[in-house]
Short mmCIF file of C-alpha atoms in Angstrom, two decimals:
data_model
loop_
_atom_site.label_atom_id
_atom_site.label_comp_id
_atom_site.label_asym_id
_atom_site.label_seq_id
_atom_site.Cartn_x
_atom_site.Cartn_y
_atom_site.Cartn_z
CA THR B 96 -64.31 40.22 -73.20
CA ASN B 97 -65.71 39.36 -76.61
CA GLY B 98 -62.40 39.46 -78.08
CA ILE B 99 -61.70 42.88 -76.78
CA LEU B 100 -58.68 43.48 -74.66
CA TYR B 101 -59.49 45.34 -71.60
CA THR B 102 -56.46 47.01 -69.89
CA GLY B 103 -58.15 48.20 -66.54
CA HIS B 104 -59.34 46.11 -63.48
CA VAL B 105 -62.26 44.09 -63.13
CA GLU B 106 -64.05 44.72 -59.77
CA ALA B 107 -65.77 41.36 -59.91
CA GLU B 108 -62.65 39.45 -60.33
CA TRP B 109 -61.04 41.30 -57.39
CA ALA B 110 -64.05 40.31 -55.32
CA GLU B 111 -63.88 36.69 -56.30
CA TYR B 112 -60.08 36.65 -55.34
CA ARG B 113 -61.02 37.92 -51.80
CA THR B 114 -64.08 35.52 -51.58
CA ILE B 115 -61.82 32.53 -52.19
CA LEU B 116 -59.26 33.63 -49.34
CA ASP B 117 -62.21 34.52 -46.91
CA GLU B 118 -63.82 31.10 -47.38
CA ALA B 119 -60.67 29.41 -46.92
CA GLY B 120 -60.16 31.17 -43.49
CA MET B 121 -57.38 33.40 -44.60
CA THR B 122 -56.72 36.35 -42.34
CA ALA B 123 -54.22 38.95 -41.83
CA GLU B 124 -52.37 36.84 -39.45
CA LEU B 125 -52.07 33.90 -41.70
CA PHE B 126 -51.95 35.21 -45.36
CA PHE B 127 -49.51 37.71 -46.80
CA ASP B 128 -50.43 38.74 -50.42
CA VAL B 129 -47.74 41.20 -51.99
CA PRO B 130 -48.75 43.17 -55.06
CA GLY B 131 -47.65 41.72 -58.48
CA ASN B 132 -47.20 43.36 -61.98
CA HIS B 133 -50.88 42.71 -63.15
CA ASP B 134 -51.98 44.74 -59.84
CA ALA B 135 -50.41 47.79 -61.15
CA TYR B 136 -51.45 47.77 -64.84
CA SER B 137 -53.50 50.81 -65.48
CA GLU B 138 -53.61 51.49 -61.81
CA GLY B 139 -50.17 52.59 -60.46
CA SER B 140 -52.01 53.56 -57.05
CA LEU B 141 -52.35 49.72 -56.62
CA ALA B 142 -56.10 50.92 -55.40
CA SER B 143 -57.74 47.52 -55.97
CA TYR B 144 -55.03 45.62 -54.34
CA LEU B 145 -55.59 48.08 -51.20
CA ALA B 146 -59.13 47.46 -51.23
CA TYR B 147 -59.35 43.80 -51.91
CA SER B 148 -56.20 41.91 -50.87
CA ILE B 149 -56.00 40.68 -47.41
CA GLN B 150 -52.85 42.85 -46.28
CA GLY B 151 -53.82 45.83 -48.48
CA GLU B 152 -57.02 46.07 -46.65
CA ALA B 153 -55.67 45.17 -43.28
CA ALA B 154 -52.67 47.26 -43.21
CA SER B 155 -53.36 49.82 -45.77
CA THR B 156 -50.05 49.45 -47.36
CA THR B 157 -48.53 47.82 -50.37
CA GLN B 158 -45.47 46.93 -48.26
CA PRO B 159 -46.59 44.31 -45.34
CA SER B 160 -44.18 43.83 -42.55
CA TRP B 161 -44.71 41.29 -39.95
CA THR B 162 -42.79 39.09 -37.36
CA LEU B 163 -43.21 35.73 -35.65
CA ASP B 164 -41.69 35.61 -31.94
CA PHE B 165 -40.49 32.54 -30.43
CA PRO B 166 -38.40 31.90 -27.22
CA PHE B 167 -35.46 31.24 -29.49
CA GLY B 168 -35.75 34.27 -31.70
CA ALA B 169 -37.80 36.83 -33.59
CA TYR B 170 -38.23 36.34 -37.34
CA HIS B 171 -38.91 39.27 -39.42
CA PHE B 172 -40.96 39.03 -43.04
CA LEU B 173 -41.26 42.01 -45.37
CA GLY B 174 -43.07 42.33 -48.69
CA VAL B 175 -41.79 44.78 -50.89
CA ALA B 176 -43.80 46.51 -53.79
CA THR B 177 -41.78 45.98 -57.04
CA PRO B 178 -44.41 46.70 -59.83
CA GLY B 179 -44.03 50.37 -61.46
CA ASN B 180 -46.07 53.13 -60.28
CA ASP B 181 -46.68 54.85 -63.44
CA GLY B 182 -49.98 53.08 -64.02
CA ALA B 183 -48.79 51.91 -67.43
CA PRO B 184 -51.21 49.39 -69.40
CA TRP B 185 -50.27 46.06 -70.17
CA PRO B 186 -47.99 44.73 -71.68
CA LEU B 187 -45.68 47.46 -70.21
CA ASP B 188 -44.22 45.79 -67.26
CA ASN B 189 -42.06 48.65 -65.45
CA VAL B 190 -40.24 47.37 -62.31
CA GLU B 191 -39.61 50.05 -59.69
CA LEU B 192 -39.23 50.77 -55.98
CA SER B 193 -40.38 54.42 -55.67
CA GLY B 194 -38.88 56.74 -53.05
CA TRP B 195 -41.54 56.25 -50.63
CA GLU B 196 -41.46 52.49 -50.94
CA LEU B 197 -37.43 52.55 -50.42
CA ASP B 198 -38.16 54.59 -47.39
CA ALA B 199 -40.71 52.15 -46.09
CA THR B 200 -38.35 49.27 -46.74
CA ALA B 201 -35.60 50.89 -44.84
CA ALA B 202 -38.00 51.73 -41.85
CA ALA B 203 -39.35 48.16 -41.63
CA LEU B 204 -35.84 46.67 -41.63
CA ASP B 205 -34.59 49.28 -39.06
CA ALA B 206 -37.54 48.50 -36.73
CA ASN B 207 -36.50 44.89 -36.93
CA ALA B 208 -32.88 45.16 -36.79
CA ASP B 209 -32.59 42.83 -33.88
CA ALA B 210 -34.44 39.80 -35.61
CA SER B 211 -32.65 36.54 -35.97
CA LEU B 212 -33.53 36.38 -39.65
CA THR B 213 -35.10 38.36 -42.33
CA PHE B 214 -37.15 37.32 -45.20
CA VAL B 215 -38.03 39.62 -48.19
CA PHE B 216 -40.52 38.92 -50.69
CA GLY B 217 -41.31 40.79 -53.86
CA HIS B 218 -43.07 39.91 -57.26
CA HIS B 219 -39.90 40.62 -59.13
CA ASP B 220 -36.36 39.87 -58.81
CA PHE B 221 -35.39 43.28 -57.40
CA ARG B 222 -32.04 43.47 -59.31
CA GLY B 223 -33.97 44.39 -62.55
CA ALA B 224 -35.92 47.17 -60.69
CA SER B 225 -35.37 50.87 -60.50
CA GLY B 226 -34.25 51.33 -56.96
CA GLY B 227 -33.09 47.84 -56.99
CA GLY B 228 -29.34 48.87 -56.09
CA THR B 229 -30.75 50.72 -52.78
CA VAL B 230 -32.86 47.51 -52.17
CA ARG B 231 -29.62 45.42 -52.25
CA ASP B 232 -27.87 47.88 -50.01
CA LEU B 233 -30.63 47.77 -47.47
CA LEU B 234 -30.68 44.02 -47.28
CA VAL B 235 -27.01 43.62 -46.98
CA ASP B 236 -26.78 46.34 -44.24
CA ALA B 237 -29.93 44.51 -42.43
CA GLY B 238 -28.74 41.00 -42.91
CA GLY B 239 -31.83 40.05 -44.82
CA LEU B 240 -29.79 37.88 -47.36
CA HIS B 241 -32.91 35.59 -48.56
CA TYR B 242 -35.26 37.26 -51.03
CA PHE B 243 -38.10 35.13 -52.73
CA HIS B 244 -39.77 36.41 -55.73
CA GLY B 245 -42.00 35.17 -58.81
CA HIS B 246 -42.91 36.67 -62.03
CA GLU B 247 -40.66 34.58 -64.12
CA HIS B 248 -42.80 31.40 -63.98
CA ASP B 249 -40.19 28.93 -63.27
CA TYR B 250 -38.02 27.61 -60.42
CA GLY B 251 -34.53 28.78 -59.79
CA VAL B 252 -32.00 30.40 -57.37
CA ARG B 253 -29.40 33.15 -58.11
CA HIS B 254 -26.61 34.23 -55.76
CA ASP B 255 -24.23 37.10 -56.58
CA GLY B 256 -21.25 36.58 -54.26
CA ALA B 257 -20.69 40.26 -54.27
CA ASP B 258 -23.62 40.98 -51.98
CA GLY B 259 -24.56 37.57 -50.49
CA ILE B 260 -28.03 37.70 -51.20
CA LEU B 261 -29.89 34.47 -52.26
CA ARG B 262 -32.64 35.00 -54.71
CA ALA B 263 -35.11 32.31 -55.05
CA ARG B 264 -38.05 31.94 -57.42
CA ILE B 265 -40.85 29.38 -58.01
CA ASP B 266 -43.58 28.77 -60.54
CA SER B 267 -46.76 30.28 -60.35
CA LEU B 268 -50.21 28.80 -59.27
CA GLY B 269 -52.46 29.09 -62.19
CA GLN B 270 -49.65 29.57 -64.66
CA GLY B 271 -49.54 25.75 -65.75
CA PHE B 272 -48.72 22.98 -63.33
CA SER B 273 -45.36 21.54 -62.70
CA GLU B 274 -43.32 19.97 -59.96
CA HIS B 275 -42.42 23.34 -58.82
CA THR B 276 -45.63 25.37 -58.32
CA PHE B 277 -45.08 26.26 -54.38
CA ALA B 278 -42.27 25.79 -52.00
CA VAL B 279 -42.17 25.04 -48.42
CA VAL B 280 -39.56 26.96 -46.44
CA ALA B 281 -38.39 26.00 -42.90
CA VAL B 282 -36.06 27.57 -40.32
CA ASP B 283 -33.95 24.94 -38.35
CA SER B 284 -31.52 26.41 -35.82
CA ASP B 285 -31.43 29.56 -37.89
CA ALA B 286 -30.56 27.84 -40.89
CA ILE B 287 -32.99 28.21 -44.00
CA ALA B 288 -34.07 25.21 -46.03
CA TRP B 289 -36.70 24.94 -48.69
CA THR B 290 -38.23 22.52 -51.27
CA PRO B 291 -40.46 23.13 -54.18
CA ALA B 292 -43.55 20.97 -54.50
CA ASP B 293 -46.41 20.10 -56.91
CA VAL B 294 -49.58 21.33 -56.02
CA GLU B 295 -51.55 18.63 -57.68
CA SER B 296 -49.76 15.75 -56.03
CA PRO B 297 -47.66 16.89 -53.15
CA TRP B 298 -47.87 14.10 -50.61
CA PRO B 299 -45.81 12.88 -48.91
CA LEU B 300 -44.04 16.40 -48.73
CA VAL B 301 -40.36 16.12 -47.75
CA LEU B 302 -38.24 18.92 -46.68
CA VAL B 303 -34.79 18.01 -45.25
CA THR B 304 -33.90 20.84 -42.72
CA ALA B 305 -30.40 19.45 -41.24
CA PRO B 306 -27.96 19.20 -42.59
CA VAL B 307 -28.57 22.25 -45.00
CA ASP B 308 -28.69 21.82 -48.85
CA GLY B 309 -25.38 23.08 -49.85
CA ARG B 310 -26.25 23.28 -53.74
CA LEU B 311 -29.48 24.91 -54.68
CA GLY B 312 -31.69 25.14 -57.86
CA PRO B 313 -32.96 22.73 -60.35
CA SER B 314 -29.53 21.71 -61.50
CA ASP B 315 -27.78 22.06 -58.14
CA ASP B 316 -25.52 24.64 -59.76
CA VAL B 317 -25.78 27.47 -57.30
CA SER B 318 -23.47 27.17 -53.93
CA ASN B 319 -25.36 27.86 -50.78
CA PRO B 320 -23.01 30.20 -48.70
CA TYR B 321 -25.22 29.66 -45.61
CA ALA B 322 -24.97 25.90 -45.45
CA PRO B 323 -22.42 24.54 -43.00
CA PRO B 324 -20.46 21.33 -43.95
CA VAL B 325 -20.65 18.38 -41.83
CA PRO B 326 -17.43 17.20 -40.12
CA GLY B 327 -16.41 14.04 -41.34
CA SER B 328 -15.40 12.64 -38.02
CA CYS B 329 -19.00 12.54 -36.61
CA VAL B 330 -20.38 9.38 -35.42
CA ASP B 331 -23.79 10.97 -34.65
CA ALA B 332 -24.30 13.62 -37.07
CA PRO B 333 -27.96 14.88 -36.75
CA ILE B 334 -30.38 14.46 -39.78
CA ARG B 335 -33.80 16.13 -39.59
CA ALA B 336 -36.79 16.31 -41.79
CA LEU B 337 -40.13 17.73 -41.93
CA VAL B 338 -42.77 15.28 -43.51
CA PHE B 339 -46.14 16.30 -44.35
CA ASP B 340 -49.24 14.12 -45.67
CA SER B 341 -52.68 14.29 -45.87
CA ALA B 342 -53.36 11.12 -44.47
CA GLY B 343 -50.39 10.61 -42.09
CA VAL B 344 -46.93 9.03 -42.57
CA GLU B 345 -46.24 5.47 -42.34
CA TRP B 346 -42.55 5.54 -42.32
CA VAL B 347 -39.39 7.65 -43.06
CA GLN B 348 -35.92 6.73 -44.08
CA TYR B 349 -32.45 8.38 -45.27
CA ARG B 350 -29.50 7.15 -46.99
CA TRP B 351 -26.06 8.63 -48.25
CA ASP B 352 -25.52 8.41 -51.90
CA ASP B 353 -26.36 4.75 -52.89
CA GLY B 354 -25.95 3.24 -49.56
CA PRO B 355 -28.37 1.34 -47.27
CA TRP B 356 -31.49 2.99 -46.15
CA ALA B 357 -31.95 3.87 -42.29
CA ASP B 358 -34.82 4.61 -40.48
CA MET B 359 -35.68 8.00 -38.98
CA VAL B 360 -37.68 8.37 -35.70
CA GLN B 361 -41.02 10.72 -35.56
CA ARG B 362 -40.81 13.25 -33.08
CA PRO B 363 -43.53 12.67 -30.48
CA ASP B 364 -44.75 16.19 -29.83
CA ARG B 365 -44.26 17.48 -33.37
CA PRO B 366 -45.27 14.49 -35.71
CA GLU B 367 -44.18 16.26 -38.91
CA GLN B 368 -40.57 16.23 -37.71
CA TRP B 369 -38.50 13.19 -38.19
CA ARG B 370 -34.97 12.78 -36.84
CA ALA B 371 -31.89 10.50 -36.76
CA ARG B 372 -28.22 10.37 -36.11
CA SER B 373 -25.67 9.18 -38.75
CA ASP B 374 -22.23 8.00 -38.59
CA VAL B 375 -20.36 9.65 -41.39
CA THR B 376 -17.08 8.79 -40.76
CA GLY B 377 -17.08 6.35 -43.61
CA LEU B 378 -17.73 9.16 -46.13
CA ALA B 379 -14.90 10.60 -48.09
CA VAL B 380 -14.18 14.24 -47.86
CA GLY B 381 -16.32 16.04 -50.54
CA TRP B 382 -19.78 16.12 -51.80
CA HIS B 383 -22.37 13.50 -51.10
CA THR B 384 -26.16 13.14 -51.72
CA LEU B 385 -28.46 12.81 -48.73
CA THR B 386 -31.90 11.33 -49.54
CA VAL B 387 -34.93 11.28 -47.19
CA SER B 388 -37.71 8.89 -48.50
CA ALA B 389 -41.22 8.92 -46.96
CA ALA B 390 -44.21 6.64 -47.27
CA GLY B 391 -47.96 8.07 -46.79
CA THR B 392 -50.49 8.50 -49.33
CA ALA B 393 -47.80 7.67 -51.73
CA ARG B 394 -44.14 7.56 -51.80
CA ASN B 395 -41.91 10.55 -52.13
CA ARG B 396 -38.22 11.49 -51.68
CA SER B 397 -36.16 14.59 -51.31
CA SER B 398 -32.37 14.88 -51.99
CA ILE B 399 -29.90 17.45 -50.91
CA GLN B 400 -26.20 17.90 -51.37
CA VAL B 401 -23.85 17.97 -48.33
CA GLU B 402 -20.25 18.72 -48.09
CA ILE B 403 -18.09 16.47 -45.90
CA LEU B 404 -14.99 18.09 -44.43
CA ASP B 405 -11.94 16.54 -42.43
CA GLU B 406 -12.74 18.56 -39.26
CA PRO B 407 -13.44 17.54 -35.69
CA CYS B 408 -16.78 16.50 -34.76
CA VAL B 409 -17.98 19.66 -33.00
CA LEU B 410 -21.87 19.95 -32.15
CA GLY B 411 -23.95 22.41 -30.47
CA GLU B 412 -25.91 22.19 -27.40
CA GLU B 413 -28.39 19.46 -27.55
CA ASP B 414 -32.00 19.76 -27.97
CA PRO B 415 -33.57 17.19 -25.77
CA TRP B 416 -36.03 14.57 -27.03
CA PRO B 417 -39.33 15.38 -25.71
CA GLY B 418 -40.57 12.98 -22.89
CA GLY B 419 -37.25 12.07 -21.51
CA ASP B 420 -34.53 9.67 -22.95
CA GLY B 421 -36.54 8.47 -25.85
CA ASP B 422 -35.02 6.61 -28.68
CA ALA B 423 -31.28 6.55 -29.16
CA GLU B 424 -31.92 7.69 -32.85
CA GLY B 425 -33.54 10.75 -31.54
CA ASP B 426 -32.54 11.40 -28.07
CA ALA B 427 -30.74 14.58 -28.68
CA ASP B 428 -30.27 16.72 -31.53
CA ALA B 429 -27.80 19.51 -32.58
CA ASP B 430 -26.34 21.41 -35.62
CA ALA B 431 -22.78 21.03 -36.53
CA ASP B 432 -22.66 24.94 -36.50
CA GLY B 433 -23.25 24.96 -32.80
CA ASP B 434 -26.68 26.52 -32.71
CA ALA B 435 -29.60 24.33 -31.85
CA ASP B 436 -31.83 26.17 -29.68
CA GLY B 437 -34.94 25.51 -31.32
CA ASP B 438 -36.82 24.59 -34.46
CA VAL B 439 -39.19 26.72 -36.63
CA ASP B 440 -41.09 25.33 -39.26
CA ALA B 441 -43.32 27.41 -41.66
#
């Protein structure tokens, strides 16, 4: 203010933050804000976060934990407080999970040990935090092998084969605009897919959920250990995508590599989901690019990398097309890994 650097917290700014959320209809059941490093500058207790954030006020904790329950599984989400607890002023950026925060993390993971999947969110990459080794061990033991964070103001993915944890990060809203300012994450038959998007021009937003992208990051240079390959002997390999648009979607198509485009079919009861079946017997063993293109407010596409293997075509239990037999392209659906009990998108 007036050229003077103030290292404390400005209550009016916290109040404005909360007003923005309240006016947008955000509630503790919809919006999960985890503490960041600026929340802890000169305030190691995170008192302002606890007073003004959605989750801090609702749960009186800096480590929110919540679940989504469906007939086909329960999904656990956990926020961990990575900012330092010493109240150091800016620009000191200490990264720490204290003893009680580690205990809270362990308790939340233990209480949800039966979850189908666990997603963990933090402001920093936990690998650089004091206590990060304990977090790694807890996540490995709990099977929470997907960790999402920010702080670095870029889009990227890391994977350390020693622990199997995928650590994905995204650009930050308000810290400059790019094509990676937010991400949409989806669960399809307990396989996780996500895509970065541009907050200024996201439509149509396309996310391929089946098959799963086998190479991650902006340069496709991180192997995804949780992406099952597609058997090259399948004449009806399933393809699924979520497509969102503010004004509705006109059509969705897919293609392999530079091949011909083929139509996808809109699911009647879930219009954001589009499906197709593809004959992949003509694709050589190895890596191929699957692209899904959509037309709505504008035109947009998303591409993923898929490995084709010389294996028998074994598909899981079919997920019937709603309303009967339906179109042959979308009559039944399954994943090559043998688990297609339901679809979850978030």
